[in-house]
Amino acid sequence: MTESGAPRPSPAAAVPHDLSATSDERRAAGKAARTRAQRGTLGYWDEEDRGHDALKTILAQNQIRVPELVPVRHQRMAASPWNYYRGAAAVMAGDLGSQPDSGLVVQLCGDAHVLNFGLWATPERNLSFDLRDFDETLPGPFEWDIKRFAASLVVAARENRIKPARAAAAVTAGVEAYRERMRRYTMMPELDIWYDGMHADSLINYFEPADRGRVSIHIEKKRKRRTSRGAFVKLTTMAHGRPRITEEPPIRVAISDDEQDDLVDHLLAEYRLTLQEDRRSLFDRFVEVDVVRQVVGVGSVGMQVYLVLLEGRTGADPLFLQVKQAGPSVYEAHAQPSRHGSHGARVINGKRLVQSATDIFVGWGSLHGKDYYVRQFRDMKIIPTTELIAPRLVEFATVCGETLAKAHARTGDPVAIDGYIGKGPKFAAAISRFARLYADQNERDHAQLASAIAAGAVESLPG
């Protein structure tokens, strides 16, 4: 189902705002952006105008992936329209790039779907709620993140058989929360915006009183389990007097001692130099014990990922690091190339720009011509599921919308963005319309992949 009437996108490049401009001038620049992309046209979608074939876009991403894992990726994406949406960021990037945009640039999360918001530990060991996935991060028009987020709400709602009216209410709540929080940021000093954040206690208050106890208990249980110590108990066994990460093919597969030595001597040695000096000193107190290859996520399946177990000097303080291959952002063909020489650096610097607080062990390195980034594994990371949030979709969408606004205000111009969005319901109505139409498109694209697998044209394997 498509609707037409929108102009083709403007090729003009966005110009960063002048920091010496007055608030009135910045707001005027935001309103002027409406001529570049009228707010009403943000609700437009027509499959005929997308300019690429979704299946070909998915398959083109396989060139940089581990060949034997590519069929696993196809199988996971074909499992449901929701799984497809999670893995099809490149498809949506092409679709967003085919439309007019505001030119109001922020550091995009790049994959701001509803499950890429979650809780994890800050360096002070508080639980913070924020965006959590930055494989596709890149500067780009602010509304691209909003559209990715809004459409994900509809797709997730359909996955859990939530009524369309409830899904629409969640989208409106999320977008309106973004608009209202962005307006608040127009009146806040830059440092206050930068230091703003949301802790777990604040997150719980977004839910109805009857739900707060259950949410709090769920968070506390996950907080205690999802640590390096919890992972050590669950994922390791003793072999010849040494802890080893347990294999679970194809999720976790052992690699040879030579491969481990190569990774430690080159990739981790380079990564070490990207850490702050104090954190490098801490890292040096750990030694590598074991490394396995890992399969994670949906869209990331096929990228080289390693799980590294290190042990501290006492022998009772494990540290798990995840080393993940970083390729070009899916937005680079539609926005601008990354200014970083390494895609690992692109991911980590984008993460630091967007998040209120970032893992102390994040960094990057390279190995055999491939870029990687590094972060702690399960550092109190609490990731929701669609089943968990479905009954509370409106409340969860609200907190996500506010969190996305905070991320954009840190790296963009909140006054210009607020000027573009305006006070009324027009922006939210357009985004809601797009979310519904794009969820329909996502179902058609999922069916295309499933049909290609059924016909034998695309290989798939369980995993």
Coordinates of C-alpha atoms in Angstrom, one line a residue:
M1 CA 0.0 0.0 0.0
T2 CA 1.6 3.3 -1.1
E3 CA 0.8 6.9 -1.2
S4 CA 2.3 9.5 -3.5
G5 CA 2.8 13.2 -3.8
A6 CA 6.2 13.9 -2.4
P7 CA 9.0 15.7 -4.3
R8 CA 12.3 13.9 -5.0
P9 CA 15.1 14.6 -2.5
S10 CA 17.3 17.7 -2.8
P11 CA 21.0 17.0 -3.4
A12 CA 22.1 20.0 -1.5
A13 CA 24.5 19.3 1.4
A14 CA 23.7 20.3 4.9
V15 CA 25.6 23.3 6.4
P16 CA 26.5 23.2 10.2
H17 CA 24.9 26.0 12.1
D18 CA 27.0 29.0 13.1
L19 CA 27.7 28.7 16.9
S20 CA 27.7 32.5 17.1
A21 CA 24.2 32.8 15.6
T22 CA 21.5 34.1 17.9
S23 CA 18.6 31.9 19.0
D24 CA 16.3 33.7 16.7
E25 CA 18.6 33.1 13.8
R26 CA 19.0 29.4 14.7
R27 CA 15.2 29.0 15.0
A28 CA 14.8 30.7 11.6
A29 CA 17.3 28.3 10.1
G30 CA 15.2 25.4 11.4
K31 CA 12.0 26.8 10.0
A32 CA 13.8 27.5 6.7
A33 CA 14.6 23.7 6.5
R34 CA 10.9 23.1 5.9
T35 CA 11.4 24.4 2.3
R36 CA 14.0 21.6 1.8
A37 CA 11.7 18.9 3.3
Q38 CA 8.2 19.9 4.1
R39 CA 7.0 18.4 7.4
G40 CA 4.0 16.8 5.7
T41 CA 6.1 15.0 3.2
L42 CA 7.9 13.1 6.0
G43 CA 4.8 10.9 6.0
Y44 CA 5.2 10.0 2.4
W45 CA 6.2 6.6 1.2
D46 CA 6.1 5.0 -2.3
E47 CA 7.8 1.8 -3.1
E48 CA 8.3 2.8 -6.7
D49 CA 10.6 5.7 -5.6
R50 CA 13.0 3.7 -3.4
G51 CA 15.6 3.3 -6.2
H52 CA 16.9 -0.1 -5.1
D53 CA 15.9 -3.7 -4.6
A54 CA 15.6 -4.7 -0.9
L55 CA 16.8 -8.3 -1.5
K56 CA 19.8 -7.2 -3.5
T57 CA 20.7 -4.7 -0.8
I58 CA 20.7 -7.4 1.8
L59 CA 22.8 -9.8 -0.2
A60 CA 25.3 -7.1 -1.1
Q61 CA 26.2 -6.8 2.6
N62 CA 27.4 -10.4 2.6
Q63 CA 30.6 -9.5 0.8
I64 CA 32.4 -8.6 4.0
R65 CA 31.0 -11.4 6.2
V66 CA 32.2 -14.8 7.1
P67 CA 30.8 -17.0 4.3
E68 CA 29.7 -19.9 6.4
L69 CA 27.7 -17.7 8.6
V70 CA 25.8 -15.8 5.9
P71 CA 23.1 -18.6 5.6
V72 CA 22.5 -18.2 9.4
R73 CA 21.9 -14.5 8.9
H74 CA 19.4 -15.2 6.2
Q75 CA 17.6 -17.7 8.4
R76 CA 17.4 -15.3 11.4
M77 CA 16.1 -12.4 9.2
A78 CA 13.5 -14.6 7.6
A79 CA 12.1 -15.7 11.0
S80 CA 9.7 -12.8 11.2
P81 CA 9.0 -9.3 9.9
W82 CA 10.5 -8.0 13.2
N83 CA 13.7 -10.0 12.8
Y84 CA 13.9 -8.8 9.2
Y85 CA 13.5 -5.2 10.4
R86 CA 16.3 -5.6 12.9
G87 CA 18.7 -6.9 10.2
A88 CA 17.6 -4.6 7.4
A89 CA 19.1 -1.3 8.4
A90 CA 20.8 -1.0 5.0
V91 CA 17.5 -1.4 3.3
M92 CA 16.0 1.4 5.3
A93 CA 19.1 3.6 4.9
G94 CA 18.6 3.4 1.1
D95 CA 14.9 4.2 1.5
L96 CA 15.5 7.2 3.7
G97 CA 18.2 8.4 1.4
S98 CA 15.7 8.4 -1.5
Q99 CA 13.6 11.0 0.2
P100 CA 14.0 14.7 0.9
D101 CA 15.6 15.4 4.2
S102 CA 15.7 18.4 6.6
G103 CA 19.5 18.9 6.4
L104 CA 19.6 19.4 10.2
V105 CA 22.5 17.2 11.1
V106 CA 23.1 15.3 14.3
Q107 CA 25.2 12.3 15.1
L108 CA 22.8 9.5 14.2
C109 CA 22.6 6.4 16.2
G110 CA 21.9 4.9 12.8
D111 CA 19.8 2.0 14.1
A112 CA 17.5 3.5 16.6
H113 CA 14.9 0.7 16.7
V114 CA 13.1 0.2 19.9
L115 CA 15.2 -2.6 21.2
N116 CA 18.4 -0.6 20.7
F117 CA 17.5 1.3 23.9
G118 CA 18.5 -0.3 27.2
L119 CA 20.2 -0.1 30.5
W120 CA 23.9 -0.7 31.3
A121 CA 26.4 0.3 33.9
T122 CA 28.1 3.7 33.9
P123 CA 31.7 4.0 35.0
E124 CA 30.3 4.9 38.4
R125 CA 28.3 1.6 38.4
N126 CA 24.9 3.3 38.1
L127 CA 22.4 2.0 35.7
S128 CA 21.8 4.4 32.8
F129 CA 19.1 4.2 30.1
D130 CA 20.3 5.2 26.7
L131 CA 20.9 4.2 23.1
R132 CA 23.1 1.1 22.9
D133 CA 24.0 0.1 19.3
F134 CA 26.3 2.3 17.1
D135 CA 27.4 0.0 14.3
E136 CA 25.8 2.4 11.8
T137 CA 26.5 5.7 13.6
L138 CA 27.3 8.7 11.3
P139 CA 26.3 12.4 11.0
G140 CA 23.0 12.7 9.2
P141 CA 19.5 14.3 9.2
F142 CA 17.9 14.0 12.6
E143 CA 14.6 12.7 11.3
W144 CA 16.2 9.5 10.0
D145 CA 16.7 8.2 13.5
I146 CA 13.1 9.2 14.4
K147 CA 11.7 7.4 11.4
R148 CA 13.7 4.2 12.2
F149 CA 12.4 4.4 15.8
A150 CA 8.8 5.1 14.9
A151 CA 8.5 2.3 12.3
S152 CA 10.1 -0.1 14.7
L153 CA 7.2 0.5 17.2
V154 CA 4.7 -0.5 14.6
V155 CA 6.6 -3.6 13.5
A156 CA 7.2 -4.7 17.1
A157 CA 3.5 -4.1 17.9
R158 CA 2.4 -6.3 15.0
E159 CA 4.9 -9.0 16.1
N160 CA 3.1 -9.1 19.4
R161 CA -0.4 -8.7 18.0
I162 CA -1.0 -5.3 19.6
K163 CA -4.0 -3.4 18.2
P164 CA -3.1 -0.8 15.5
A165 CA -4.6 1.9 17.6
R166 CA -2.3 1.1 20.5
A167 CA 0.7 1.0 18.1
A168 CA -0.3 4.4 16.7
A169 CA -0.6 5.8 20.2
A170 CA 2.9 4.5 21.0
V171 CA 4.3 6.2 17.9
T172 CA 2.6 9.5 18.8
A173 CA 3.7 9.3 22.4
G174 CA 7.3 8.6 21.3
V175 CA 7.5 11.4 18.8
E176 CA 5.7 13.9 21.0
A177 CA 8.1 13.0 23.9
Y178 CA 11.0 13.8 21.5
R179 CA 9.4 17.1 20.5
E180 CA 8.7 18.2 24.1
R181 CA 12.2 17.2 25.4
M182 CA 13.9 18.9 22.5
R183 CA 12.0 22.1 23.3
R184 CA 13.3 21.8 26.9
Y185 CA 16.8 21.6 25.6
T186 CA 16.4 24.9 23.7
M187 CA 16.4 26.6 27.1
M188 CA 19.2 24.6 28.7
P189 CA 22.9 25.5 28.8
E190 CA 25.2 23.3 26.7
L191 CA 26.9 21.7 29.7
D192 CA 23.5 20.8 31.2
I193 CA 22.5 19.1 28.0
W194 CA 25.8 17.2 27.9
Y195 CA 25.4 16.0 31.5
D196 CA 21.7 15.1 31.2
G197 CA 20.9 11.5 31.5
M198 CA 18.4 8.9 32.8
H199 CA 19.1 6.5 35.5
A200 CA 17.1 3.3 36.3
D201 CA 15.0 4.9 39.0
S202 CA 13.8 7.6 36.6
L203 CA 13.0 5.0 34.0
I204 CA 10.7 3.1 36.4
N205 CA 8.7 6.2 37.1
Y206 CA 7.5 6.3 33.4
F207 CA 5.5 3.2 34.0
E208 CA 2.1 2.9 35.7
P209 CA 2.3 2.4 39.5
A210 CA 0.9 -1.1 39.2
D211 CA 3.8 -2.0 36.8
R212 CA 6.7 -0.4 38.7
G213 CA 7.3 -3.2 41.1
R214 CA 7.6 -5.8 38.3
V215 CA 9.8 -3.6 36.3
S216 CA 12.1 -2.9 39.2
I217 CA 12.4 -6.6 40.1
H218 CA 13.2 -7.5 36.5
I219 CA 15.9 -4.8 36.4
E220 CA 17.5 -5.8 39.7
K221 CA 17.6 -9.5 38.7
K222 CA 19.3 -8.8 35.4
R223 CA 21.7 -6.3 37.0
K224 CA 23.1 -8.9 39.2
R225 CA 23.4 -11.6 36.5
R226 CA 24.7 -9.6 33.5
T227 CA 28.3 -9.0 34.6
S228 CA 31.6 -10.6 33.7
R229 CA 31.3 -12.7 36.9
G230 CA 27.9 -13.9 35.9
A231 CA 29.1 -14.7 32.4
F232 CA 32.1 -16.5 33.8
V233 CA 29.8 -18.9 35.8
K234 CA 27.5 -19.4 32.8
L235 CA 29.9 -19.6 29.9
T236 CA 33.1 -21.2 31.1
T237 CA 34.3 -24.6 32.2
M238 CA 37.7 -25.7 33.6
A239 CA 40.1 -27.6 31.3
H240 CA 43.6 -28.6 32.3
G241 CA 43.5 -26.2 35.3
R242 CA 42.4 -23.2 33.1
P243 CA 39.0 -21.6 32.5
R244 CA 37.8 -22.0 28.9
I245 CA 34.8 -20.5 27.2
T246 CA 32.3 -23.2 26.5
E247 CA 31.6 -23.9 22.8
E248 CA 28.1 -23.8 21.5
P249 CA 28.3 -24.0 17.7
P250 CA 27.6 -21.9 15.8
I251 CA 27.0 -19.3 18.6
R252 CA 30.5 -19.8 20.1
V253 CA 33.2 -21.7 18.3
A254 CA 36.8 -22.2 19.5
I255 CA 39.7 -20.8 17.4
S256 CA 43.3 -22.1 17.3
D257 CA 46.0 -21.0 19.6
D258 CA 47.8 -19.3 16.7
E259 CA 44.6 -17.3 15.9
Q260 CA 44.3 -16.3 19.5
D261 CA 47.9 -15.2 19.6
D262 CA 47.4 -13.2 16.4
L263 CA 44.4 -11.4 17.9
V264 CA 46.1 -10.6 21.2
D265 CA 49.5 -9.6 19.8
H266 CA 48.1 -7.3 17.1
L267 CA 44.4 -6.3 17.5
L268 CA 44.3 -6.1 21.3
A269 CA 47.7 -4.4 21.3
E270 CA 46.5 -1.7 19.0
Y271 CA 43.2 -1.5 20.9
R272 CA 45.2 -0.9 24.1
L273 CA 46.7 2.3 22.7
T274 CA 43.2 3.7 22.1
L275 CA 42.3 3.6 25.8
Q276 CA 42.7 6.6 28.1
E277 CA 46.0 6.3 30.1
D278 CA 44.3 5.5 33.4
R279 CA 42.1 2.8 31.8
R280 CA 45.1 1.4 29.9
S281 CA 46.8 1.0 33.3
L282 CA 43.8 -0.9 34.5
F283 CA 43.6 -3.1 31.4
D284 CA 47.3 -4.0 31.9
R285 CA 46.4 -5.8 35.1
F286 CA 44.5 -8.4 33.1
V287 CA 45.9 -11.2 31.0
E288 CA 44.2 -13.0 28.1
V289 CA 42.9 -16.5 29.0
D290 CA 40.7 -17.6 26.1
V291 CA 39.1 -16.4 22.9
V292 CA 36.2 -17.8 20.8
R293 CA 34.4 -16.7 17.7
Q294 CA 30.9 -15.5 18.5
V295 CA 27.6 -15.0 16.6
V296 CA 25.5 -12.1 17.8
G297 CA 22.3 -10.4 16.9
V298 CA 20.5 -10.6 13.5
G299 CA 21.9 -8.0 11.2
S300 CA 25.4 -8.5 12.6
V301 CA 25.5 -12.2 11.9
G302 CA 28.4 -13.0 9.6
M303 CA 30.6 -10.1 10.9
Q304 CA 33.7 -11.4 12.7
V305 CA 33.0 -11.2 16.4
Y306 CA 35.2 -12.5 19.2
L307 CA 34.6 -13.1 22.9
V308 CA 37.7 -12.6 24.9
L309 CA 38.1 -13.8 28.5
L310 CA 40.8 -12.0 30.6
E311 CA 41.6 -12.6 34.2
G312 CA 42.9 -10.2 36.8
R313 CA 45.9 -10.7 39.1
T314 CA 43.8 -12.3 41.9
G315 CA 42.6 -15.1 39.6
A316 CA 39.0 -14.4 40.7
D317 CA 38.1 -11.3 38.8
P318 CA 37.2 -12.2 35.2
L319 CA 36.8 -9.6 32.4
F320 CA 34.9 -10.4 29.2
L321 CA 35.5 -8.2 26.2
Q322 CA 33.6 -8.4 22.9
V323 CA 35.6 -7.6 19.8
K324 CA 33.3 -6.9 16.8
Q325 CA 34.1 -6.2 13.2
A326 CA 33.1 -2.7 12.0
G327 CA 32.3 -2.1 8.3
P328 CA 31.1 1.1 6.6
S329 CA 27.9 2.6 8.0
V330 CA 24.9 1.8 5.8
Y331 CA 24.3 5.6 5.6
E332 CA 27.6 6.5 4.0
A333 CA 26.2 6.1 0.5
H334 CA 23.3 8.4 1.4
A335 CA 24.8 11.0 3.7
Q336 CA 28.6 11.5 3.8
P337 CA 31.7 9.3 4.2
S338 CA 33.0 8.8 7.7
R339 CA 35.8 11.3 8.6
H340 CA 37.5 8.5 10.6
G341 CA 40.3 6.4 9.2
S342 CA 38.9 3.3 11.0
H343 CA 35.3 2.2 11.2
G344 CA 36.1 1.0 14.7
A345 CA 37.0 4.6 15.6
R346 CA 33.8 5.8 13.9
V347 CA 31.7 3.5 16.0
I348 CA 33.4 4.3 19.3
N349 CA 33.5 8.1 18.8
G350 CA 29.9 8.1 17.7
K351 CA 29.0 6.1 20.9
R352 CA 30.9 8.7 23.0
L353 CA 29.1 11.6 21.4
V354 CA 25.6 10.2 21.8
Q355 CA 25.7 8.4 25.1
S356 CA 25.6 10.2 28.4
A357 CA 28.1 7.7 29.9
T358 CA 30.2 5.1 28.1
D359 CA 31.9 1.9 29.1
I360 CA 35.5 2.5 30.3
F361 CA 36.9 -0.3 28.1
V362 CA 35.6 0.9 24.7
G363 CA 38.3 1.2 22.0
W364 CA 39.2 0.0 18.5
G365 CA 41.8 -1.8 16.5
S366 CA 42.4 -3.7 13.2
L367 CA 43.5 -7.1 12.1
H368 CA 44.3 -8.4 8.6
G369 CA 42.7 -5.4 6.9
K370 CA 39.5 -5.4 8.9
D371 CA 38.4 -2.8 11.5
Y372 CA 37.1 -3.8 14.9
Y373 CA 35.7 -2.1 18.0
V374 CA 35.9 -3.4 21.6
R375 CA 33.6 -3.1 24.5
Q376 CA 32.8 -5.0 27.7
F377 CA 30.5 -8.0 27.4
R378 CA 27.4 -7.9 29.6
D379 CA 28.4 -5.0 31.7
M380 CA 25.1 -4.9 33.5
K381 CA 23.5 -4.5 30.0
I382 CA 19.7 -5.0 30.3
I383 CA 18.2 -5.3 26.9
P384 CA 14.4 -5.4 26.6
T385 CA 12.4 -7.9 24.5
T386 CA 9.3 -7.1 22.4
E387 CA 7.3 -9.4 24.6
L388 CA 8.3 -7.5 27.7
I389 CA 7.6 -4.0 26.4
A390 CA 4.5 -4.8 24.3
P391 CA 2.0 -4.4 27.2
R392 CA 3.8 -1.1 28.1
L393 CA 4.6 0.1 24.6
V394 CA 3.3 3.6 25.0
E395 CA 5.3 4.2 28.2
F396 CA 8.4 2.7 26.8
A397 CA 8.1 4.7 23.6
T398 CA 7.8 7.9 25.7
V399 CA 11.1 7.3 27.5
C400 CA 12.8 6.3 24.2
G401 CA 11.6 9.4 22.5
E402 CA 13.1 11.6 25.3
T403 CA 16.3 9.6 25.2
L404 CA 16.6 10.1 21.4
A405 CA 16.1 13.8 21.8
K406 CA 18.9 14.0 24.4
A407 CA 21.2 12.2 22.0
H408 CA 20.4 14.6 19.2
A409 CA 20.6 17.7 21.3
R410 CA 24.2 16.7 22.4
T411 CA 25.4 16.8 18.8
G412 CA 22.9 18.9 16.8
D413 CA 21.2 22.2 17.3
P414 CA 18.1 21.8 19.5
V415 CA 16.9 25.3 18.7
A416 CA 17.0 24.7 14.9
I417 CA 15.4 21.2 15.3
D418 CA 12.7 22.6 17.5
G419 CA 12.1 25.4 14.9
Y420 CA 11.7 22.8 12.2
I421 CA 9.3 20.5 14.2
G422 CA 7.1 23.4 15.5
K423 CA 4.5 23.4 18.3
G424 CA 1.7 21.6 16.7
P425 CA 0.9 18.0 15.8
K426 CA 1.9 18.1 12.1
F427 CA 5.4 16.5 12.6
A428 CA 4.1 13.7 14.8
A429 CA 1.2 13.0 12.4
A430 CA 3.6 12.8 9.4
I431 CA 6.0 10.4 11.2
S432 CA 3.0 8.3 12.4
R433 CA 1.8 8.0 8.8
F434 CA 5.3 7.0 7.6
A435 CA 5.7 4.4 10.4
R436 CA 2.5 2.6 9.3
L437 CA 3.3 2.7 5.6
Y438 CA 6.9 1.6 6.2
A439 CA 5.8 -1.3 8.4
D440 CA 3.7 -2.5 5.5
Q441 CA 6.8 -2.2 3.2
N442 CA 8.9 -4.1 5.8
E443 CA 6.4 -7.0 5.6
R444 CA 6.6 -7.1 1.8
D445 CA 10.4 -7.0 2.0
H446 CA 10.4 -9.8 4.5
A447 CA 8.1 -11.9 2.3
Q448 CA 10.5 -11.3 -0.6
L449 CA 13.4 -12.8 1.4
A450 CA 11.3 -15.7 2.7
S451 CA 10.2 -16.5 -0.9
A452 CA 13.8 -16.4 -2.2
I453 CA 14.8 -18.9 0.6
A454 CA 11.8 -21.1 -0.2
A455 CA 12.7 -21.1 -3.9
G456 CA 16.3 -22.0 -3.1
A457 CA 17.7 -18.8 -4.5
V458 CA 19.0 -17.7 -1.1
E459 CA 20.7 -20.2 1.2
S460 CA 19.7 -20.4 4.8
L461 CA 20.7 -22.4 7.8
P462 CA 19.5 -22.5 11.4
G463 CA 21.8 -21.1 14.1

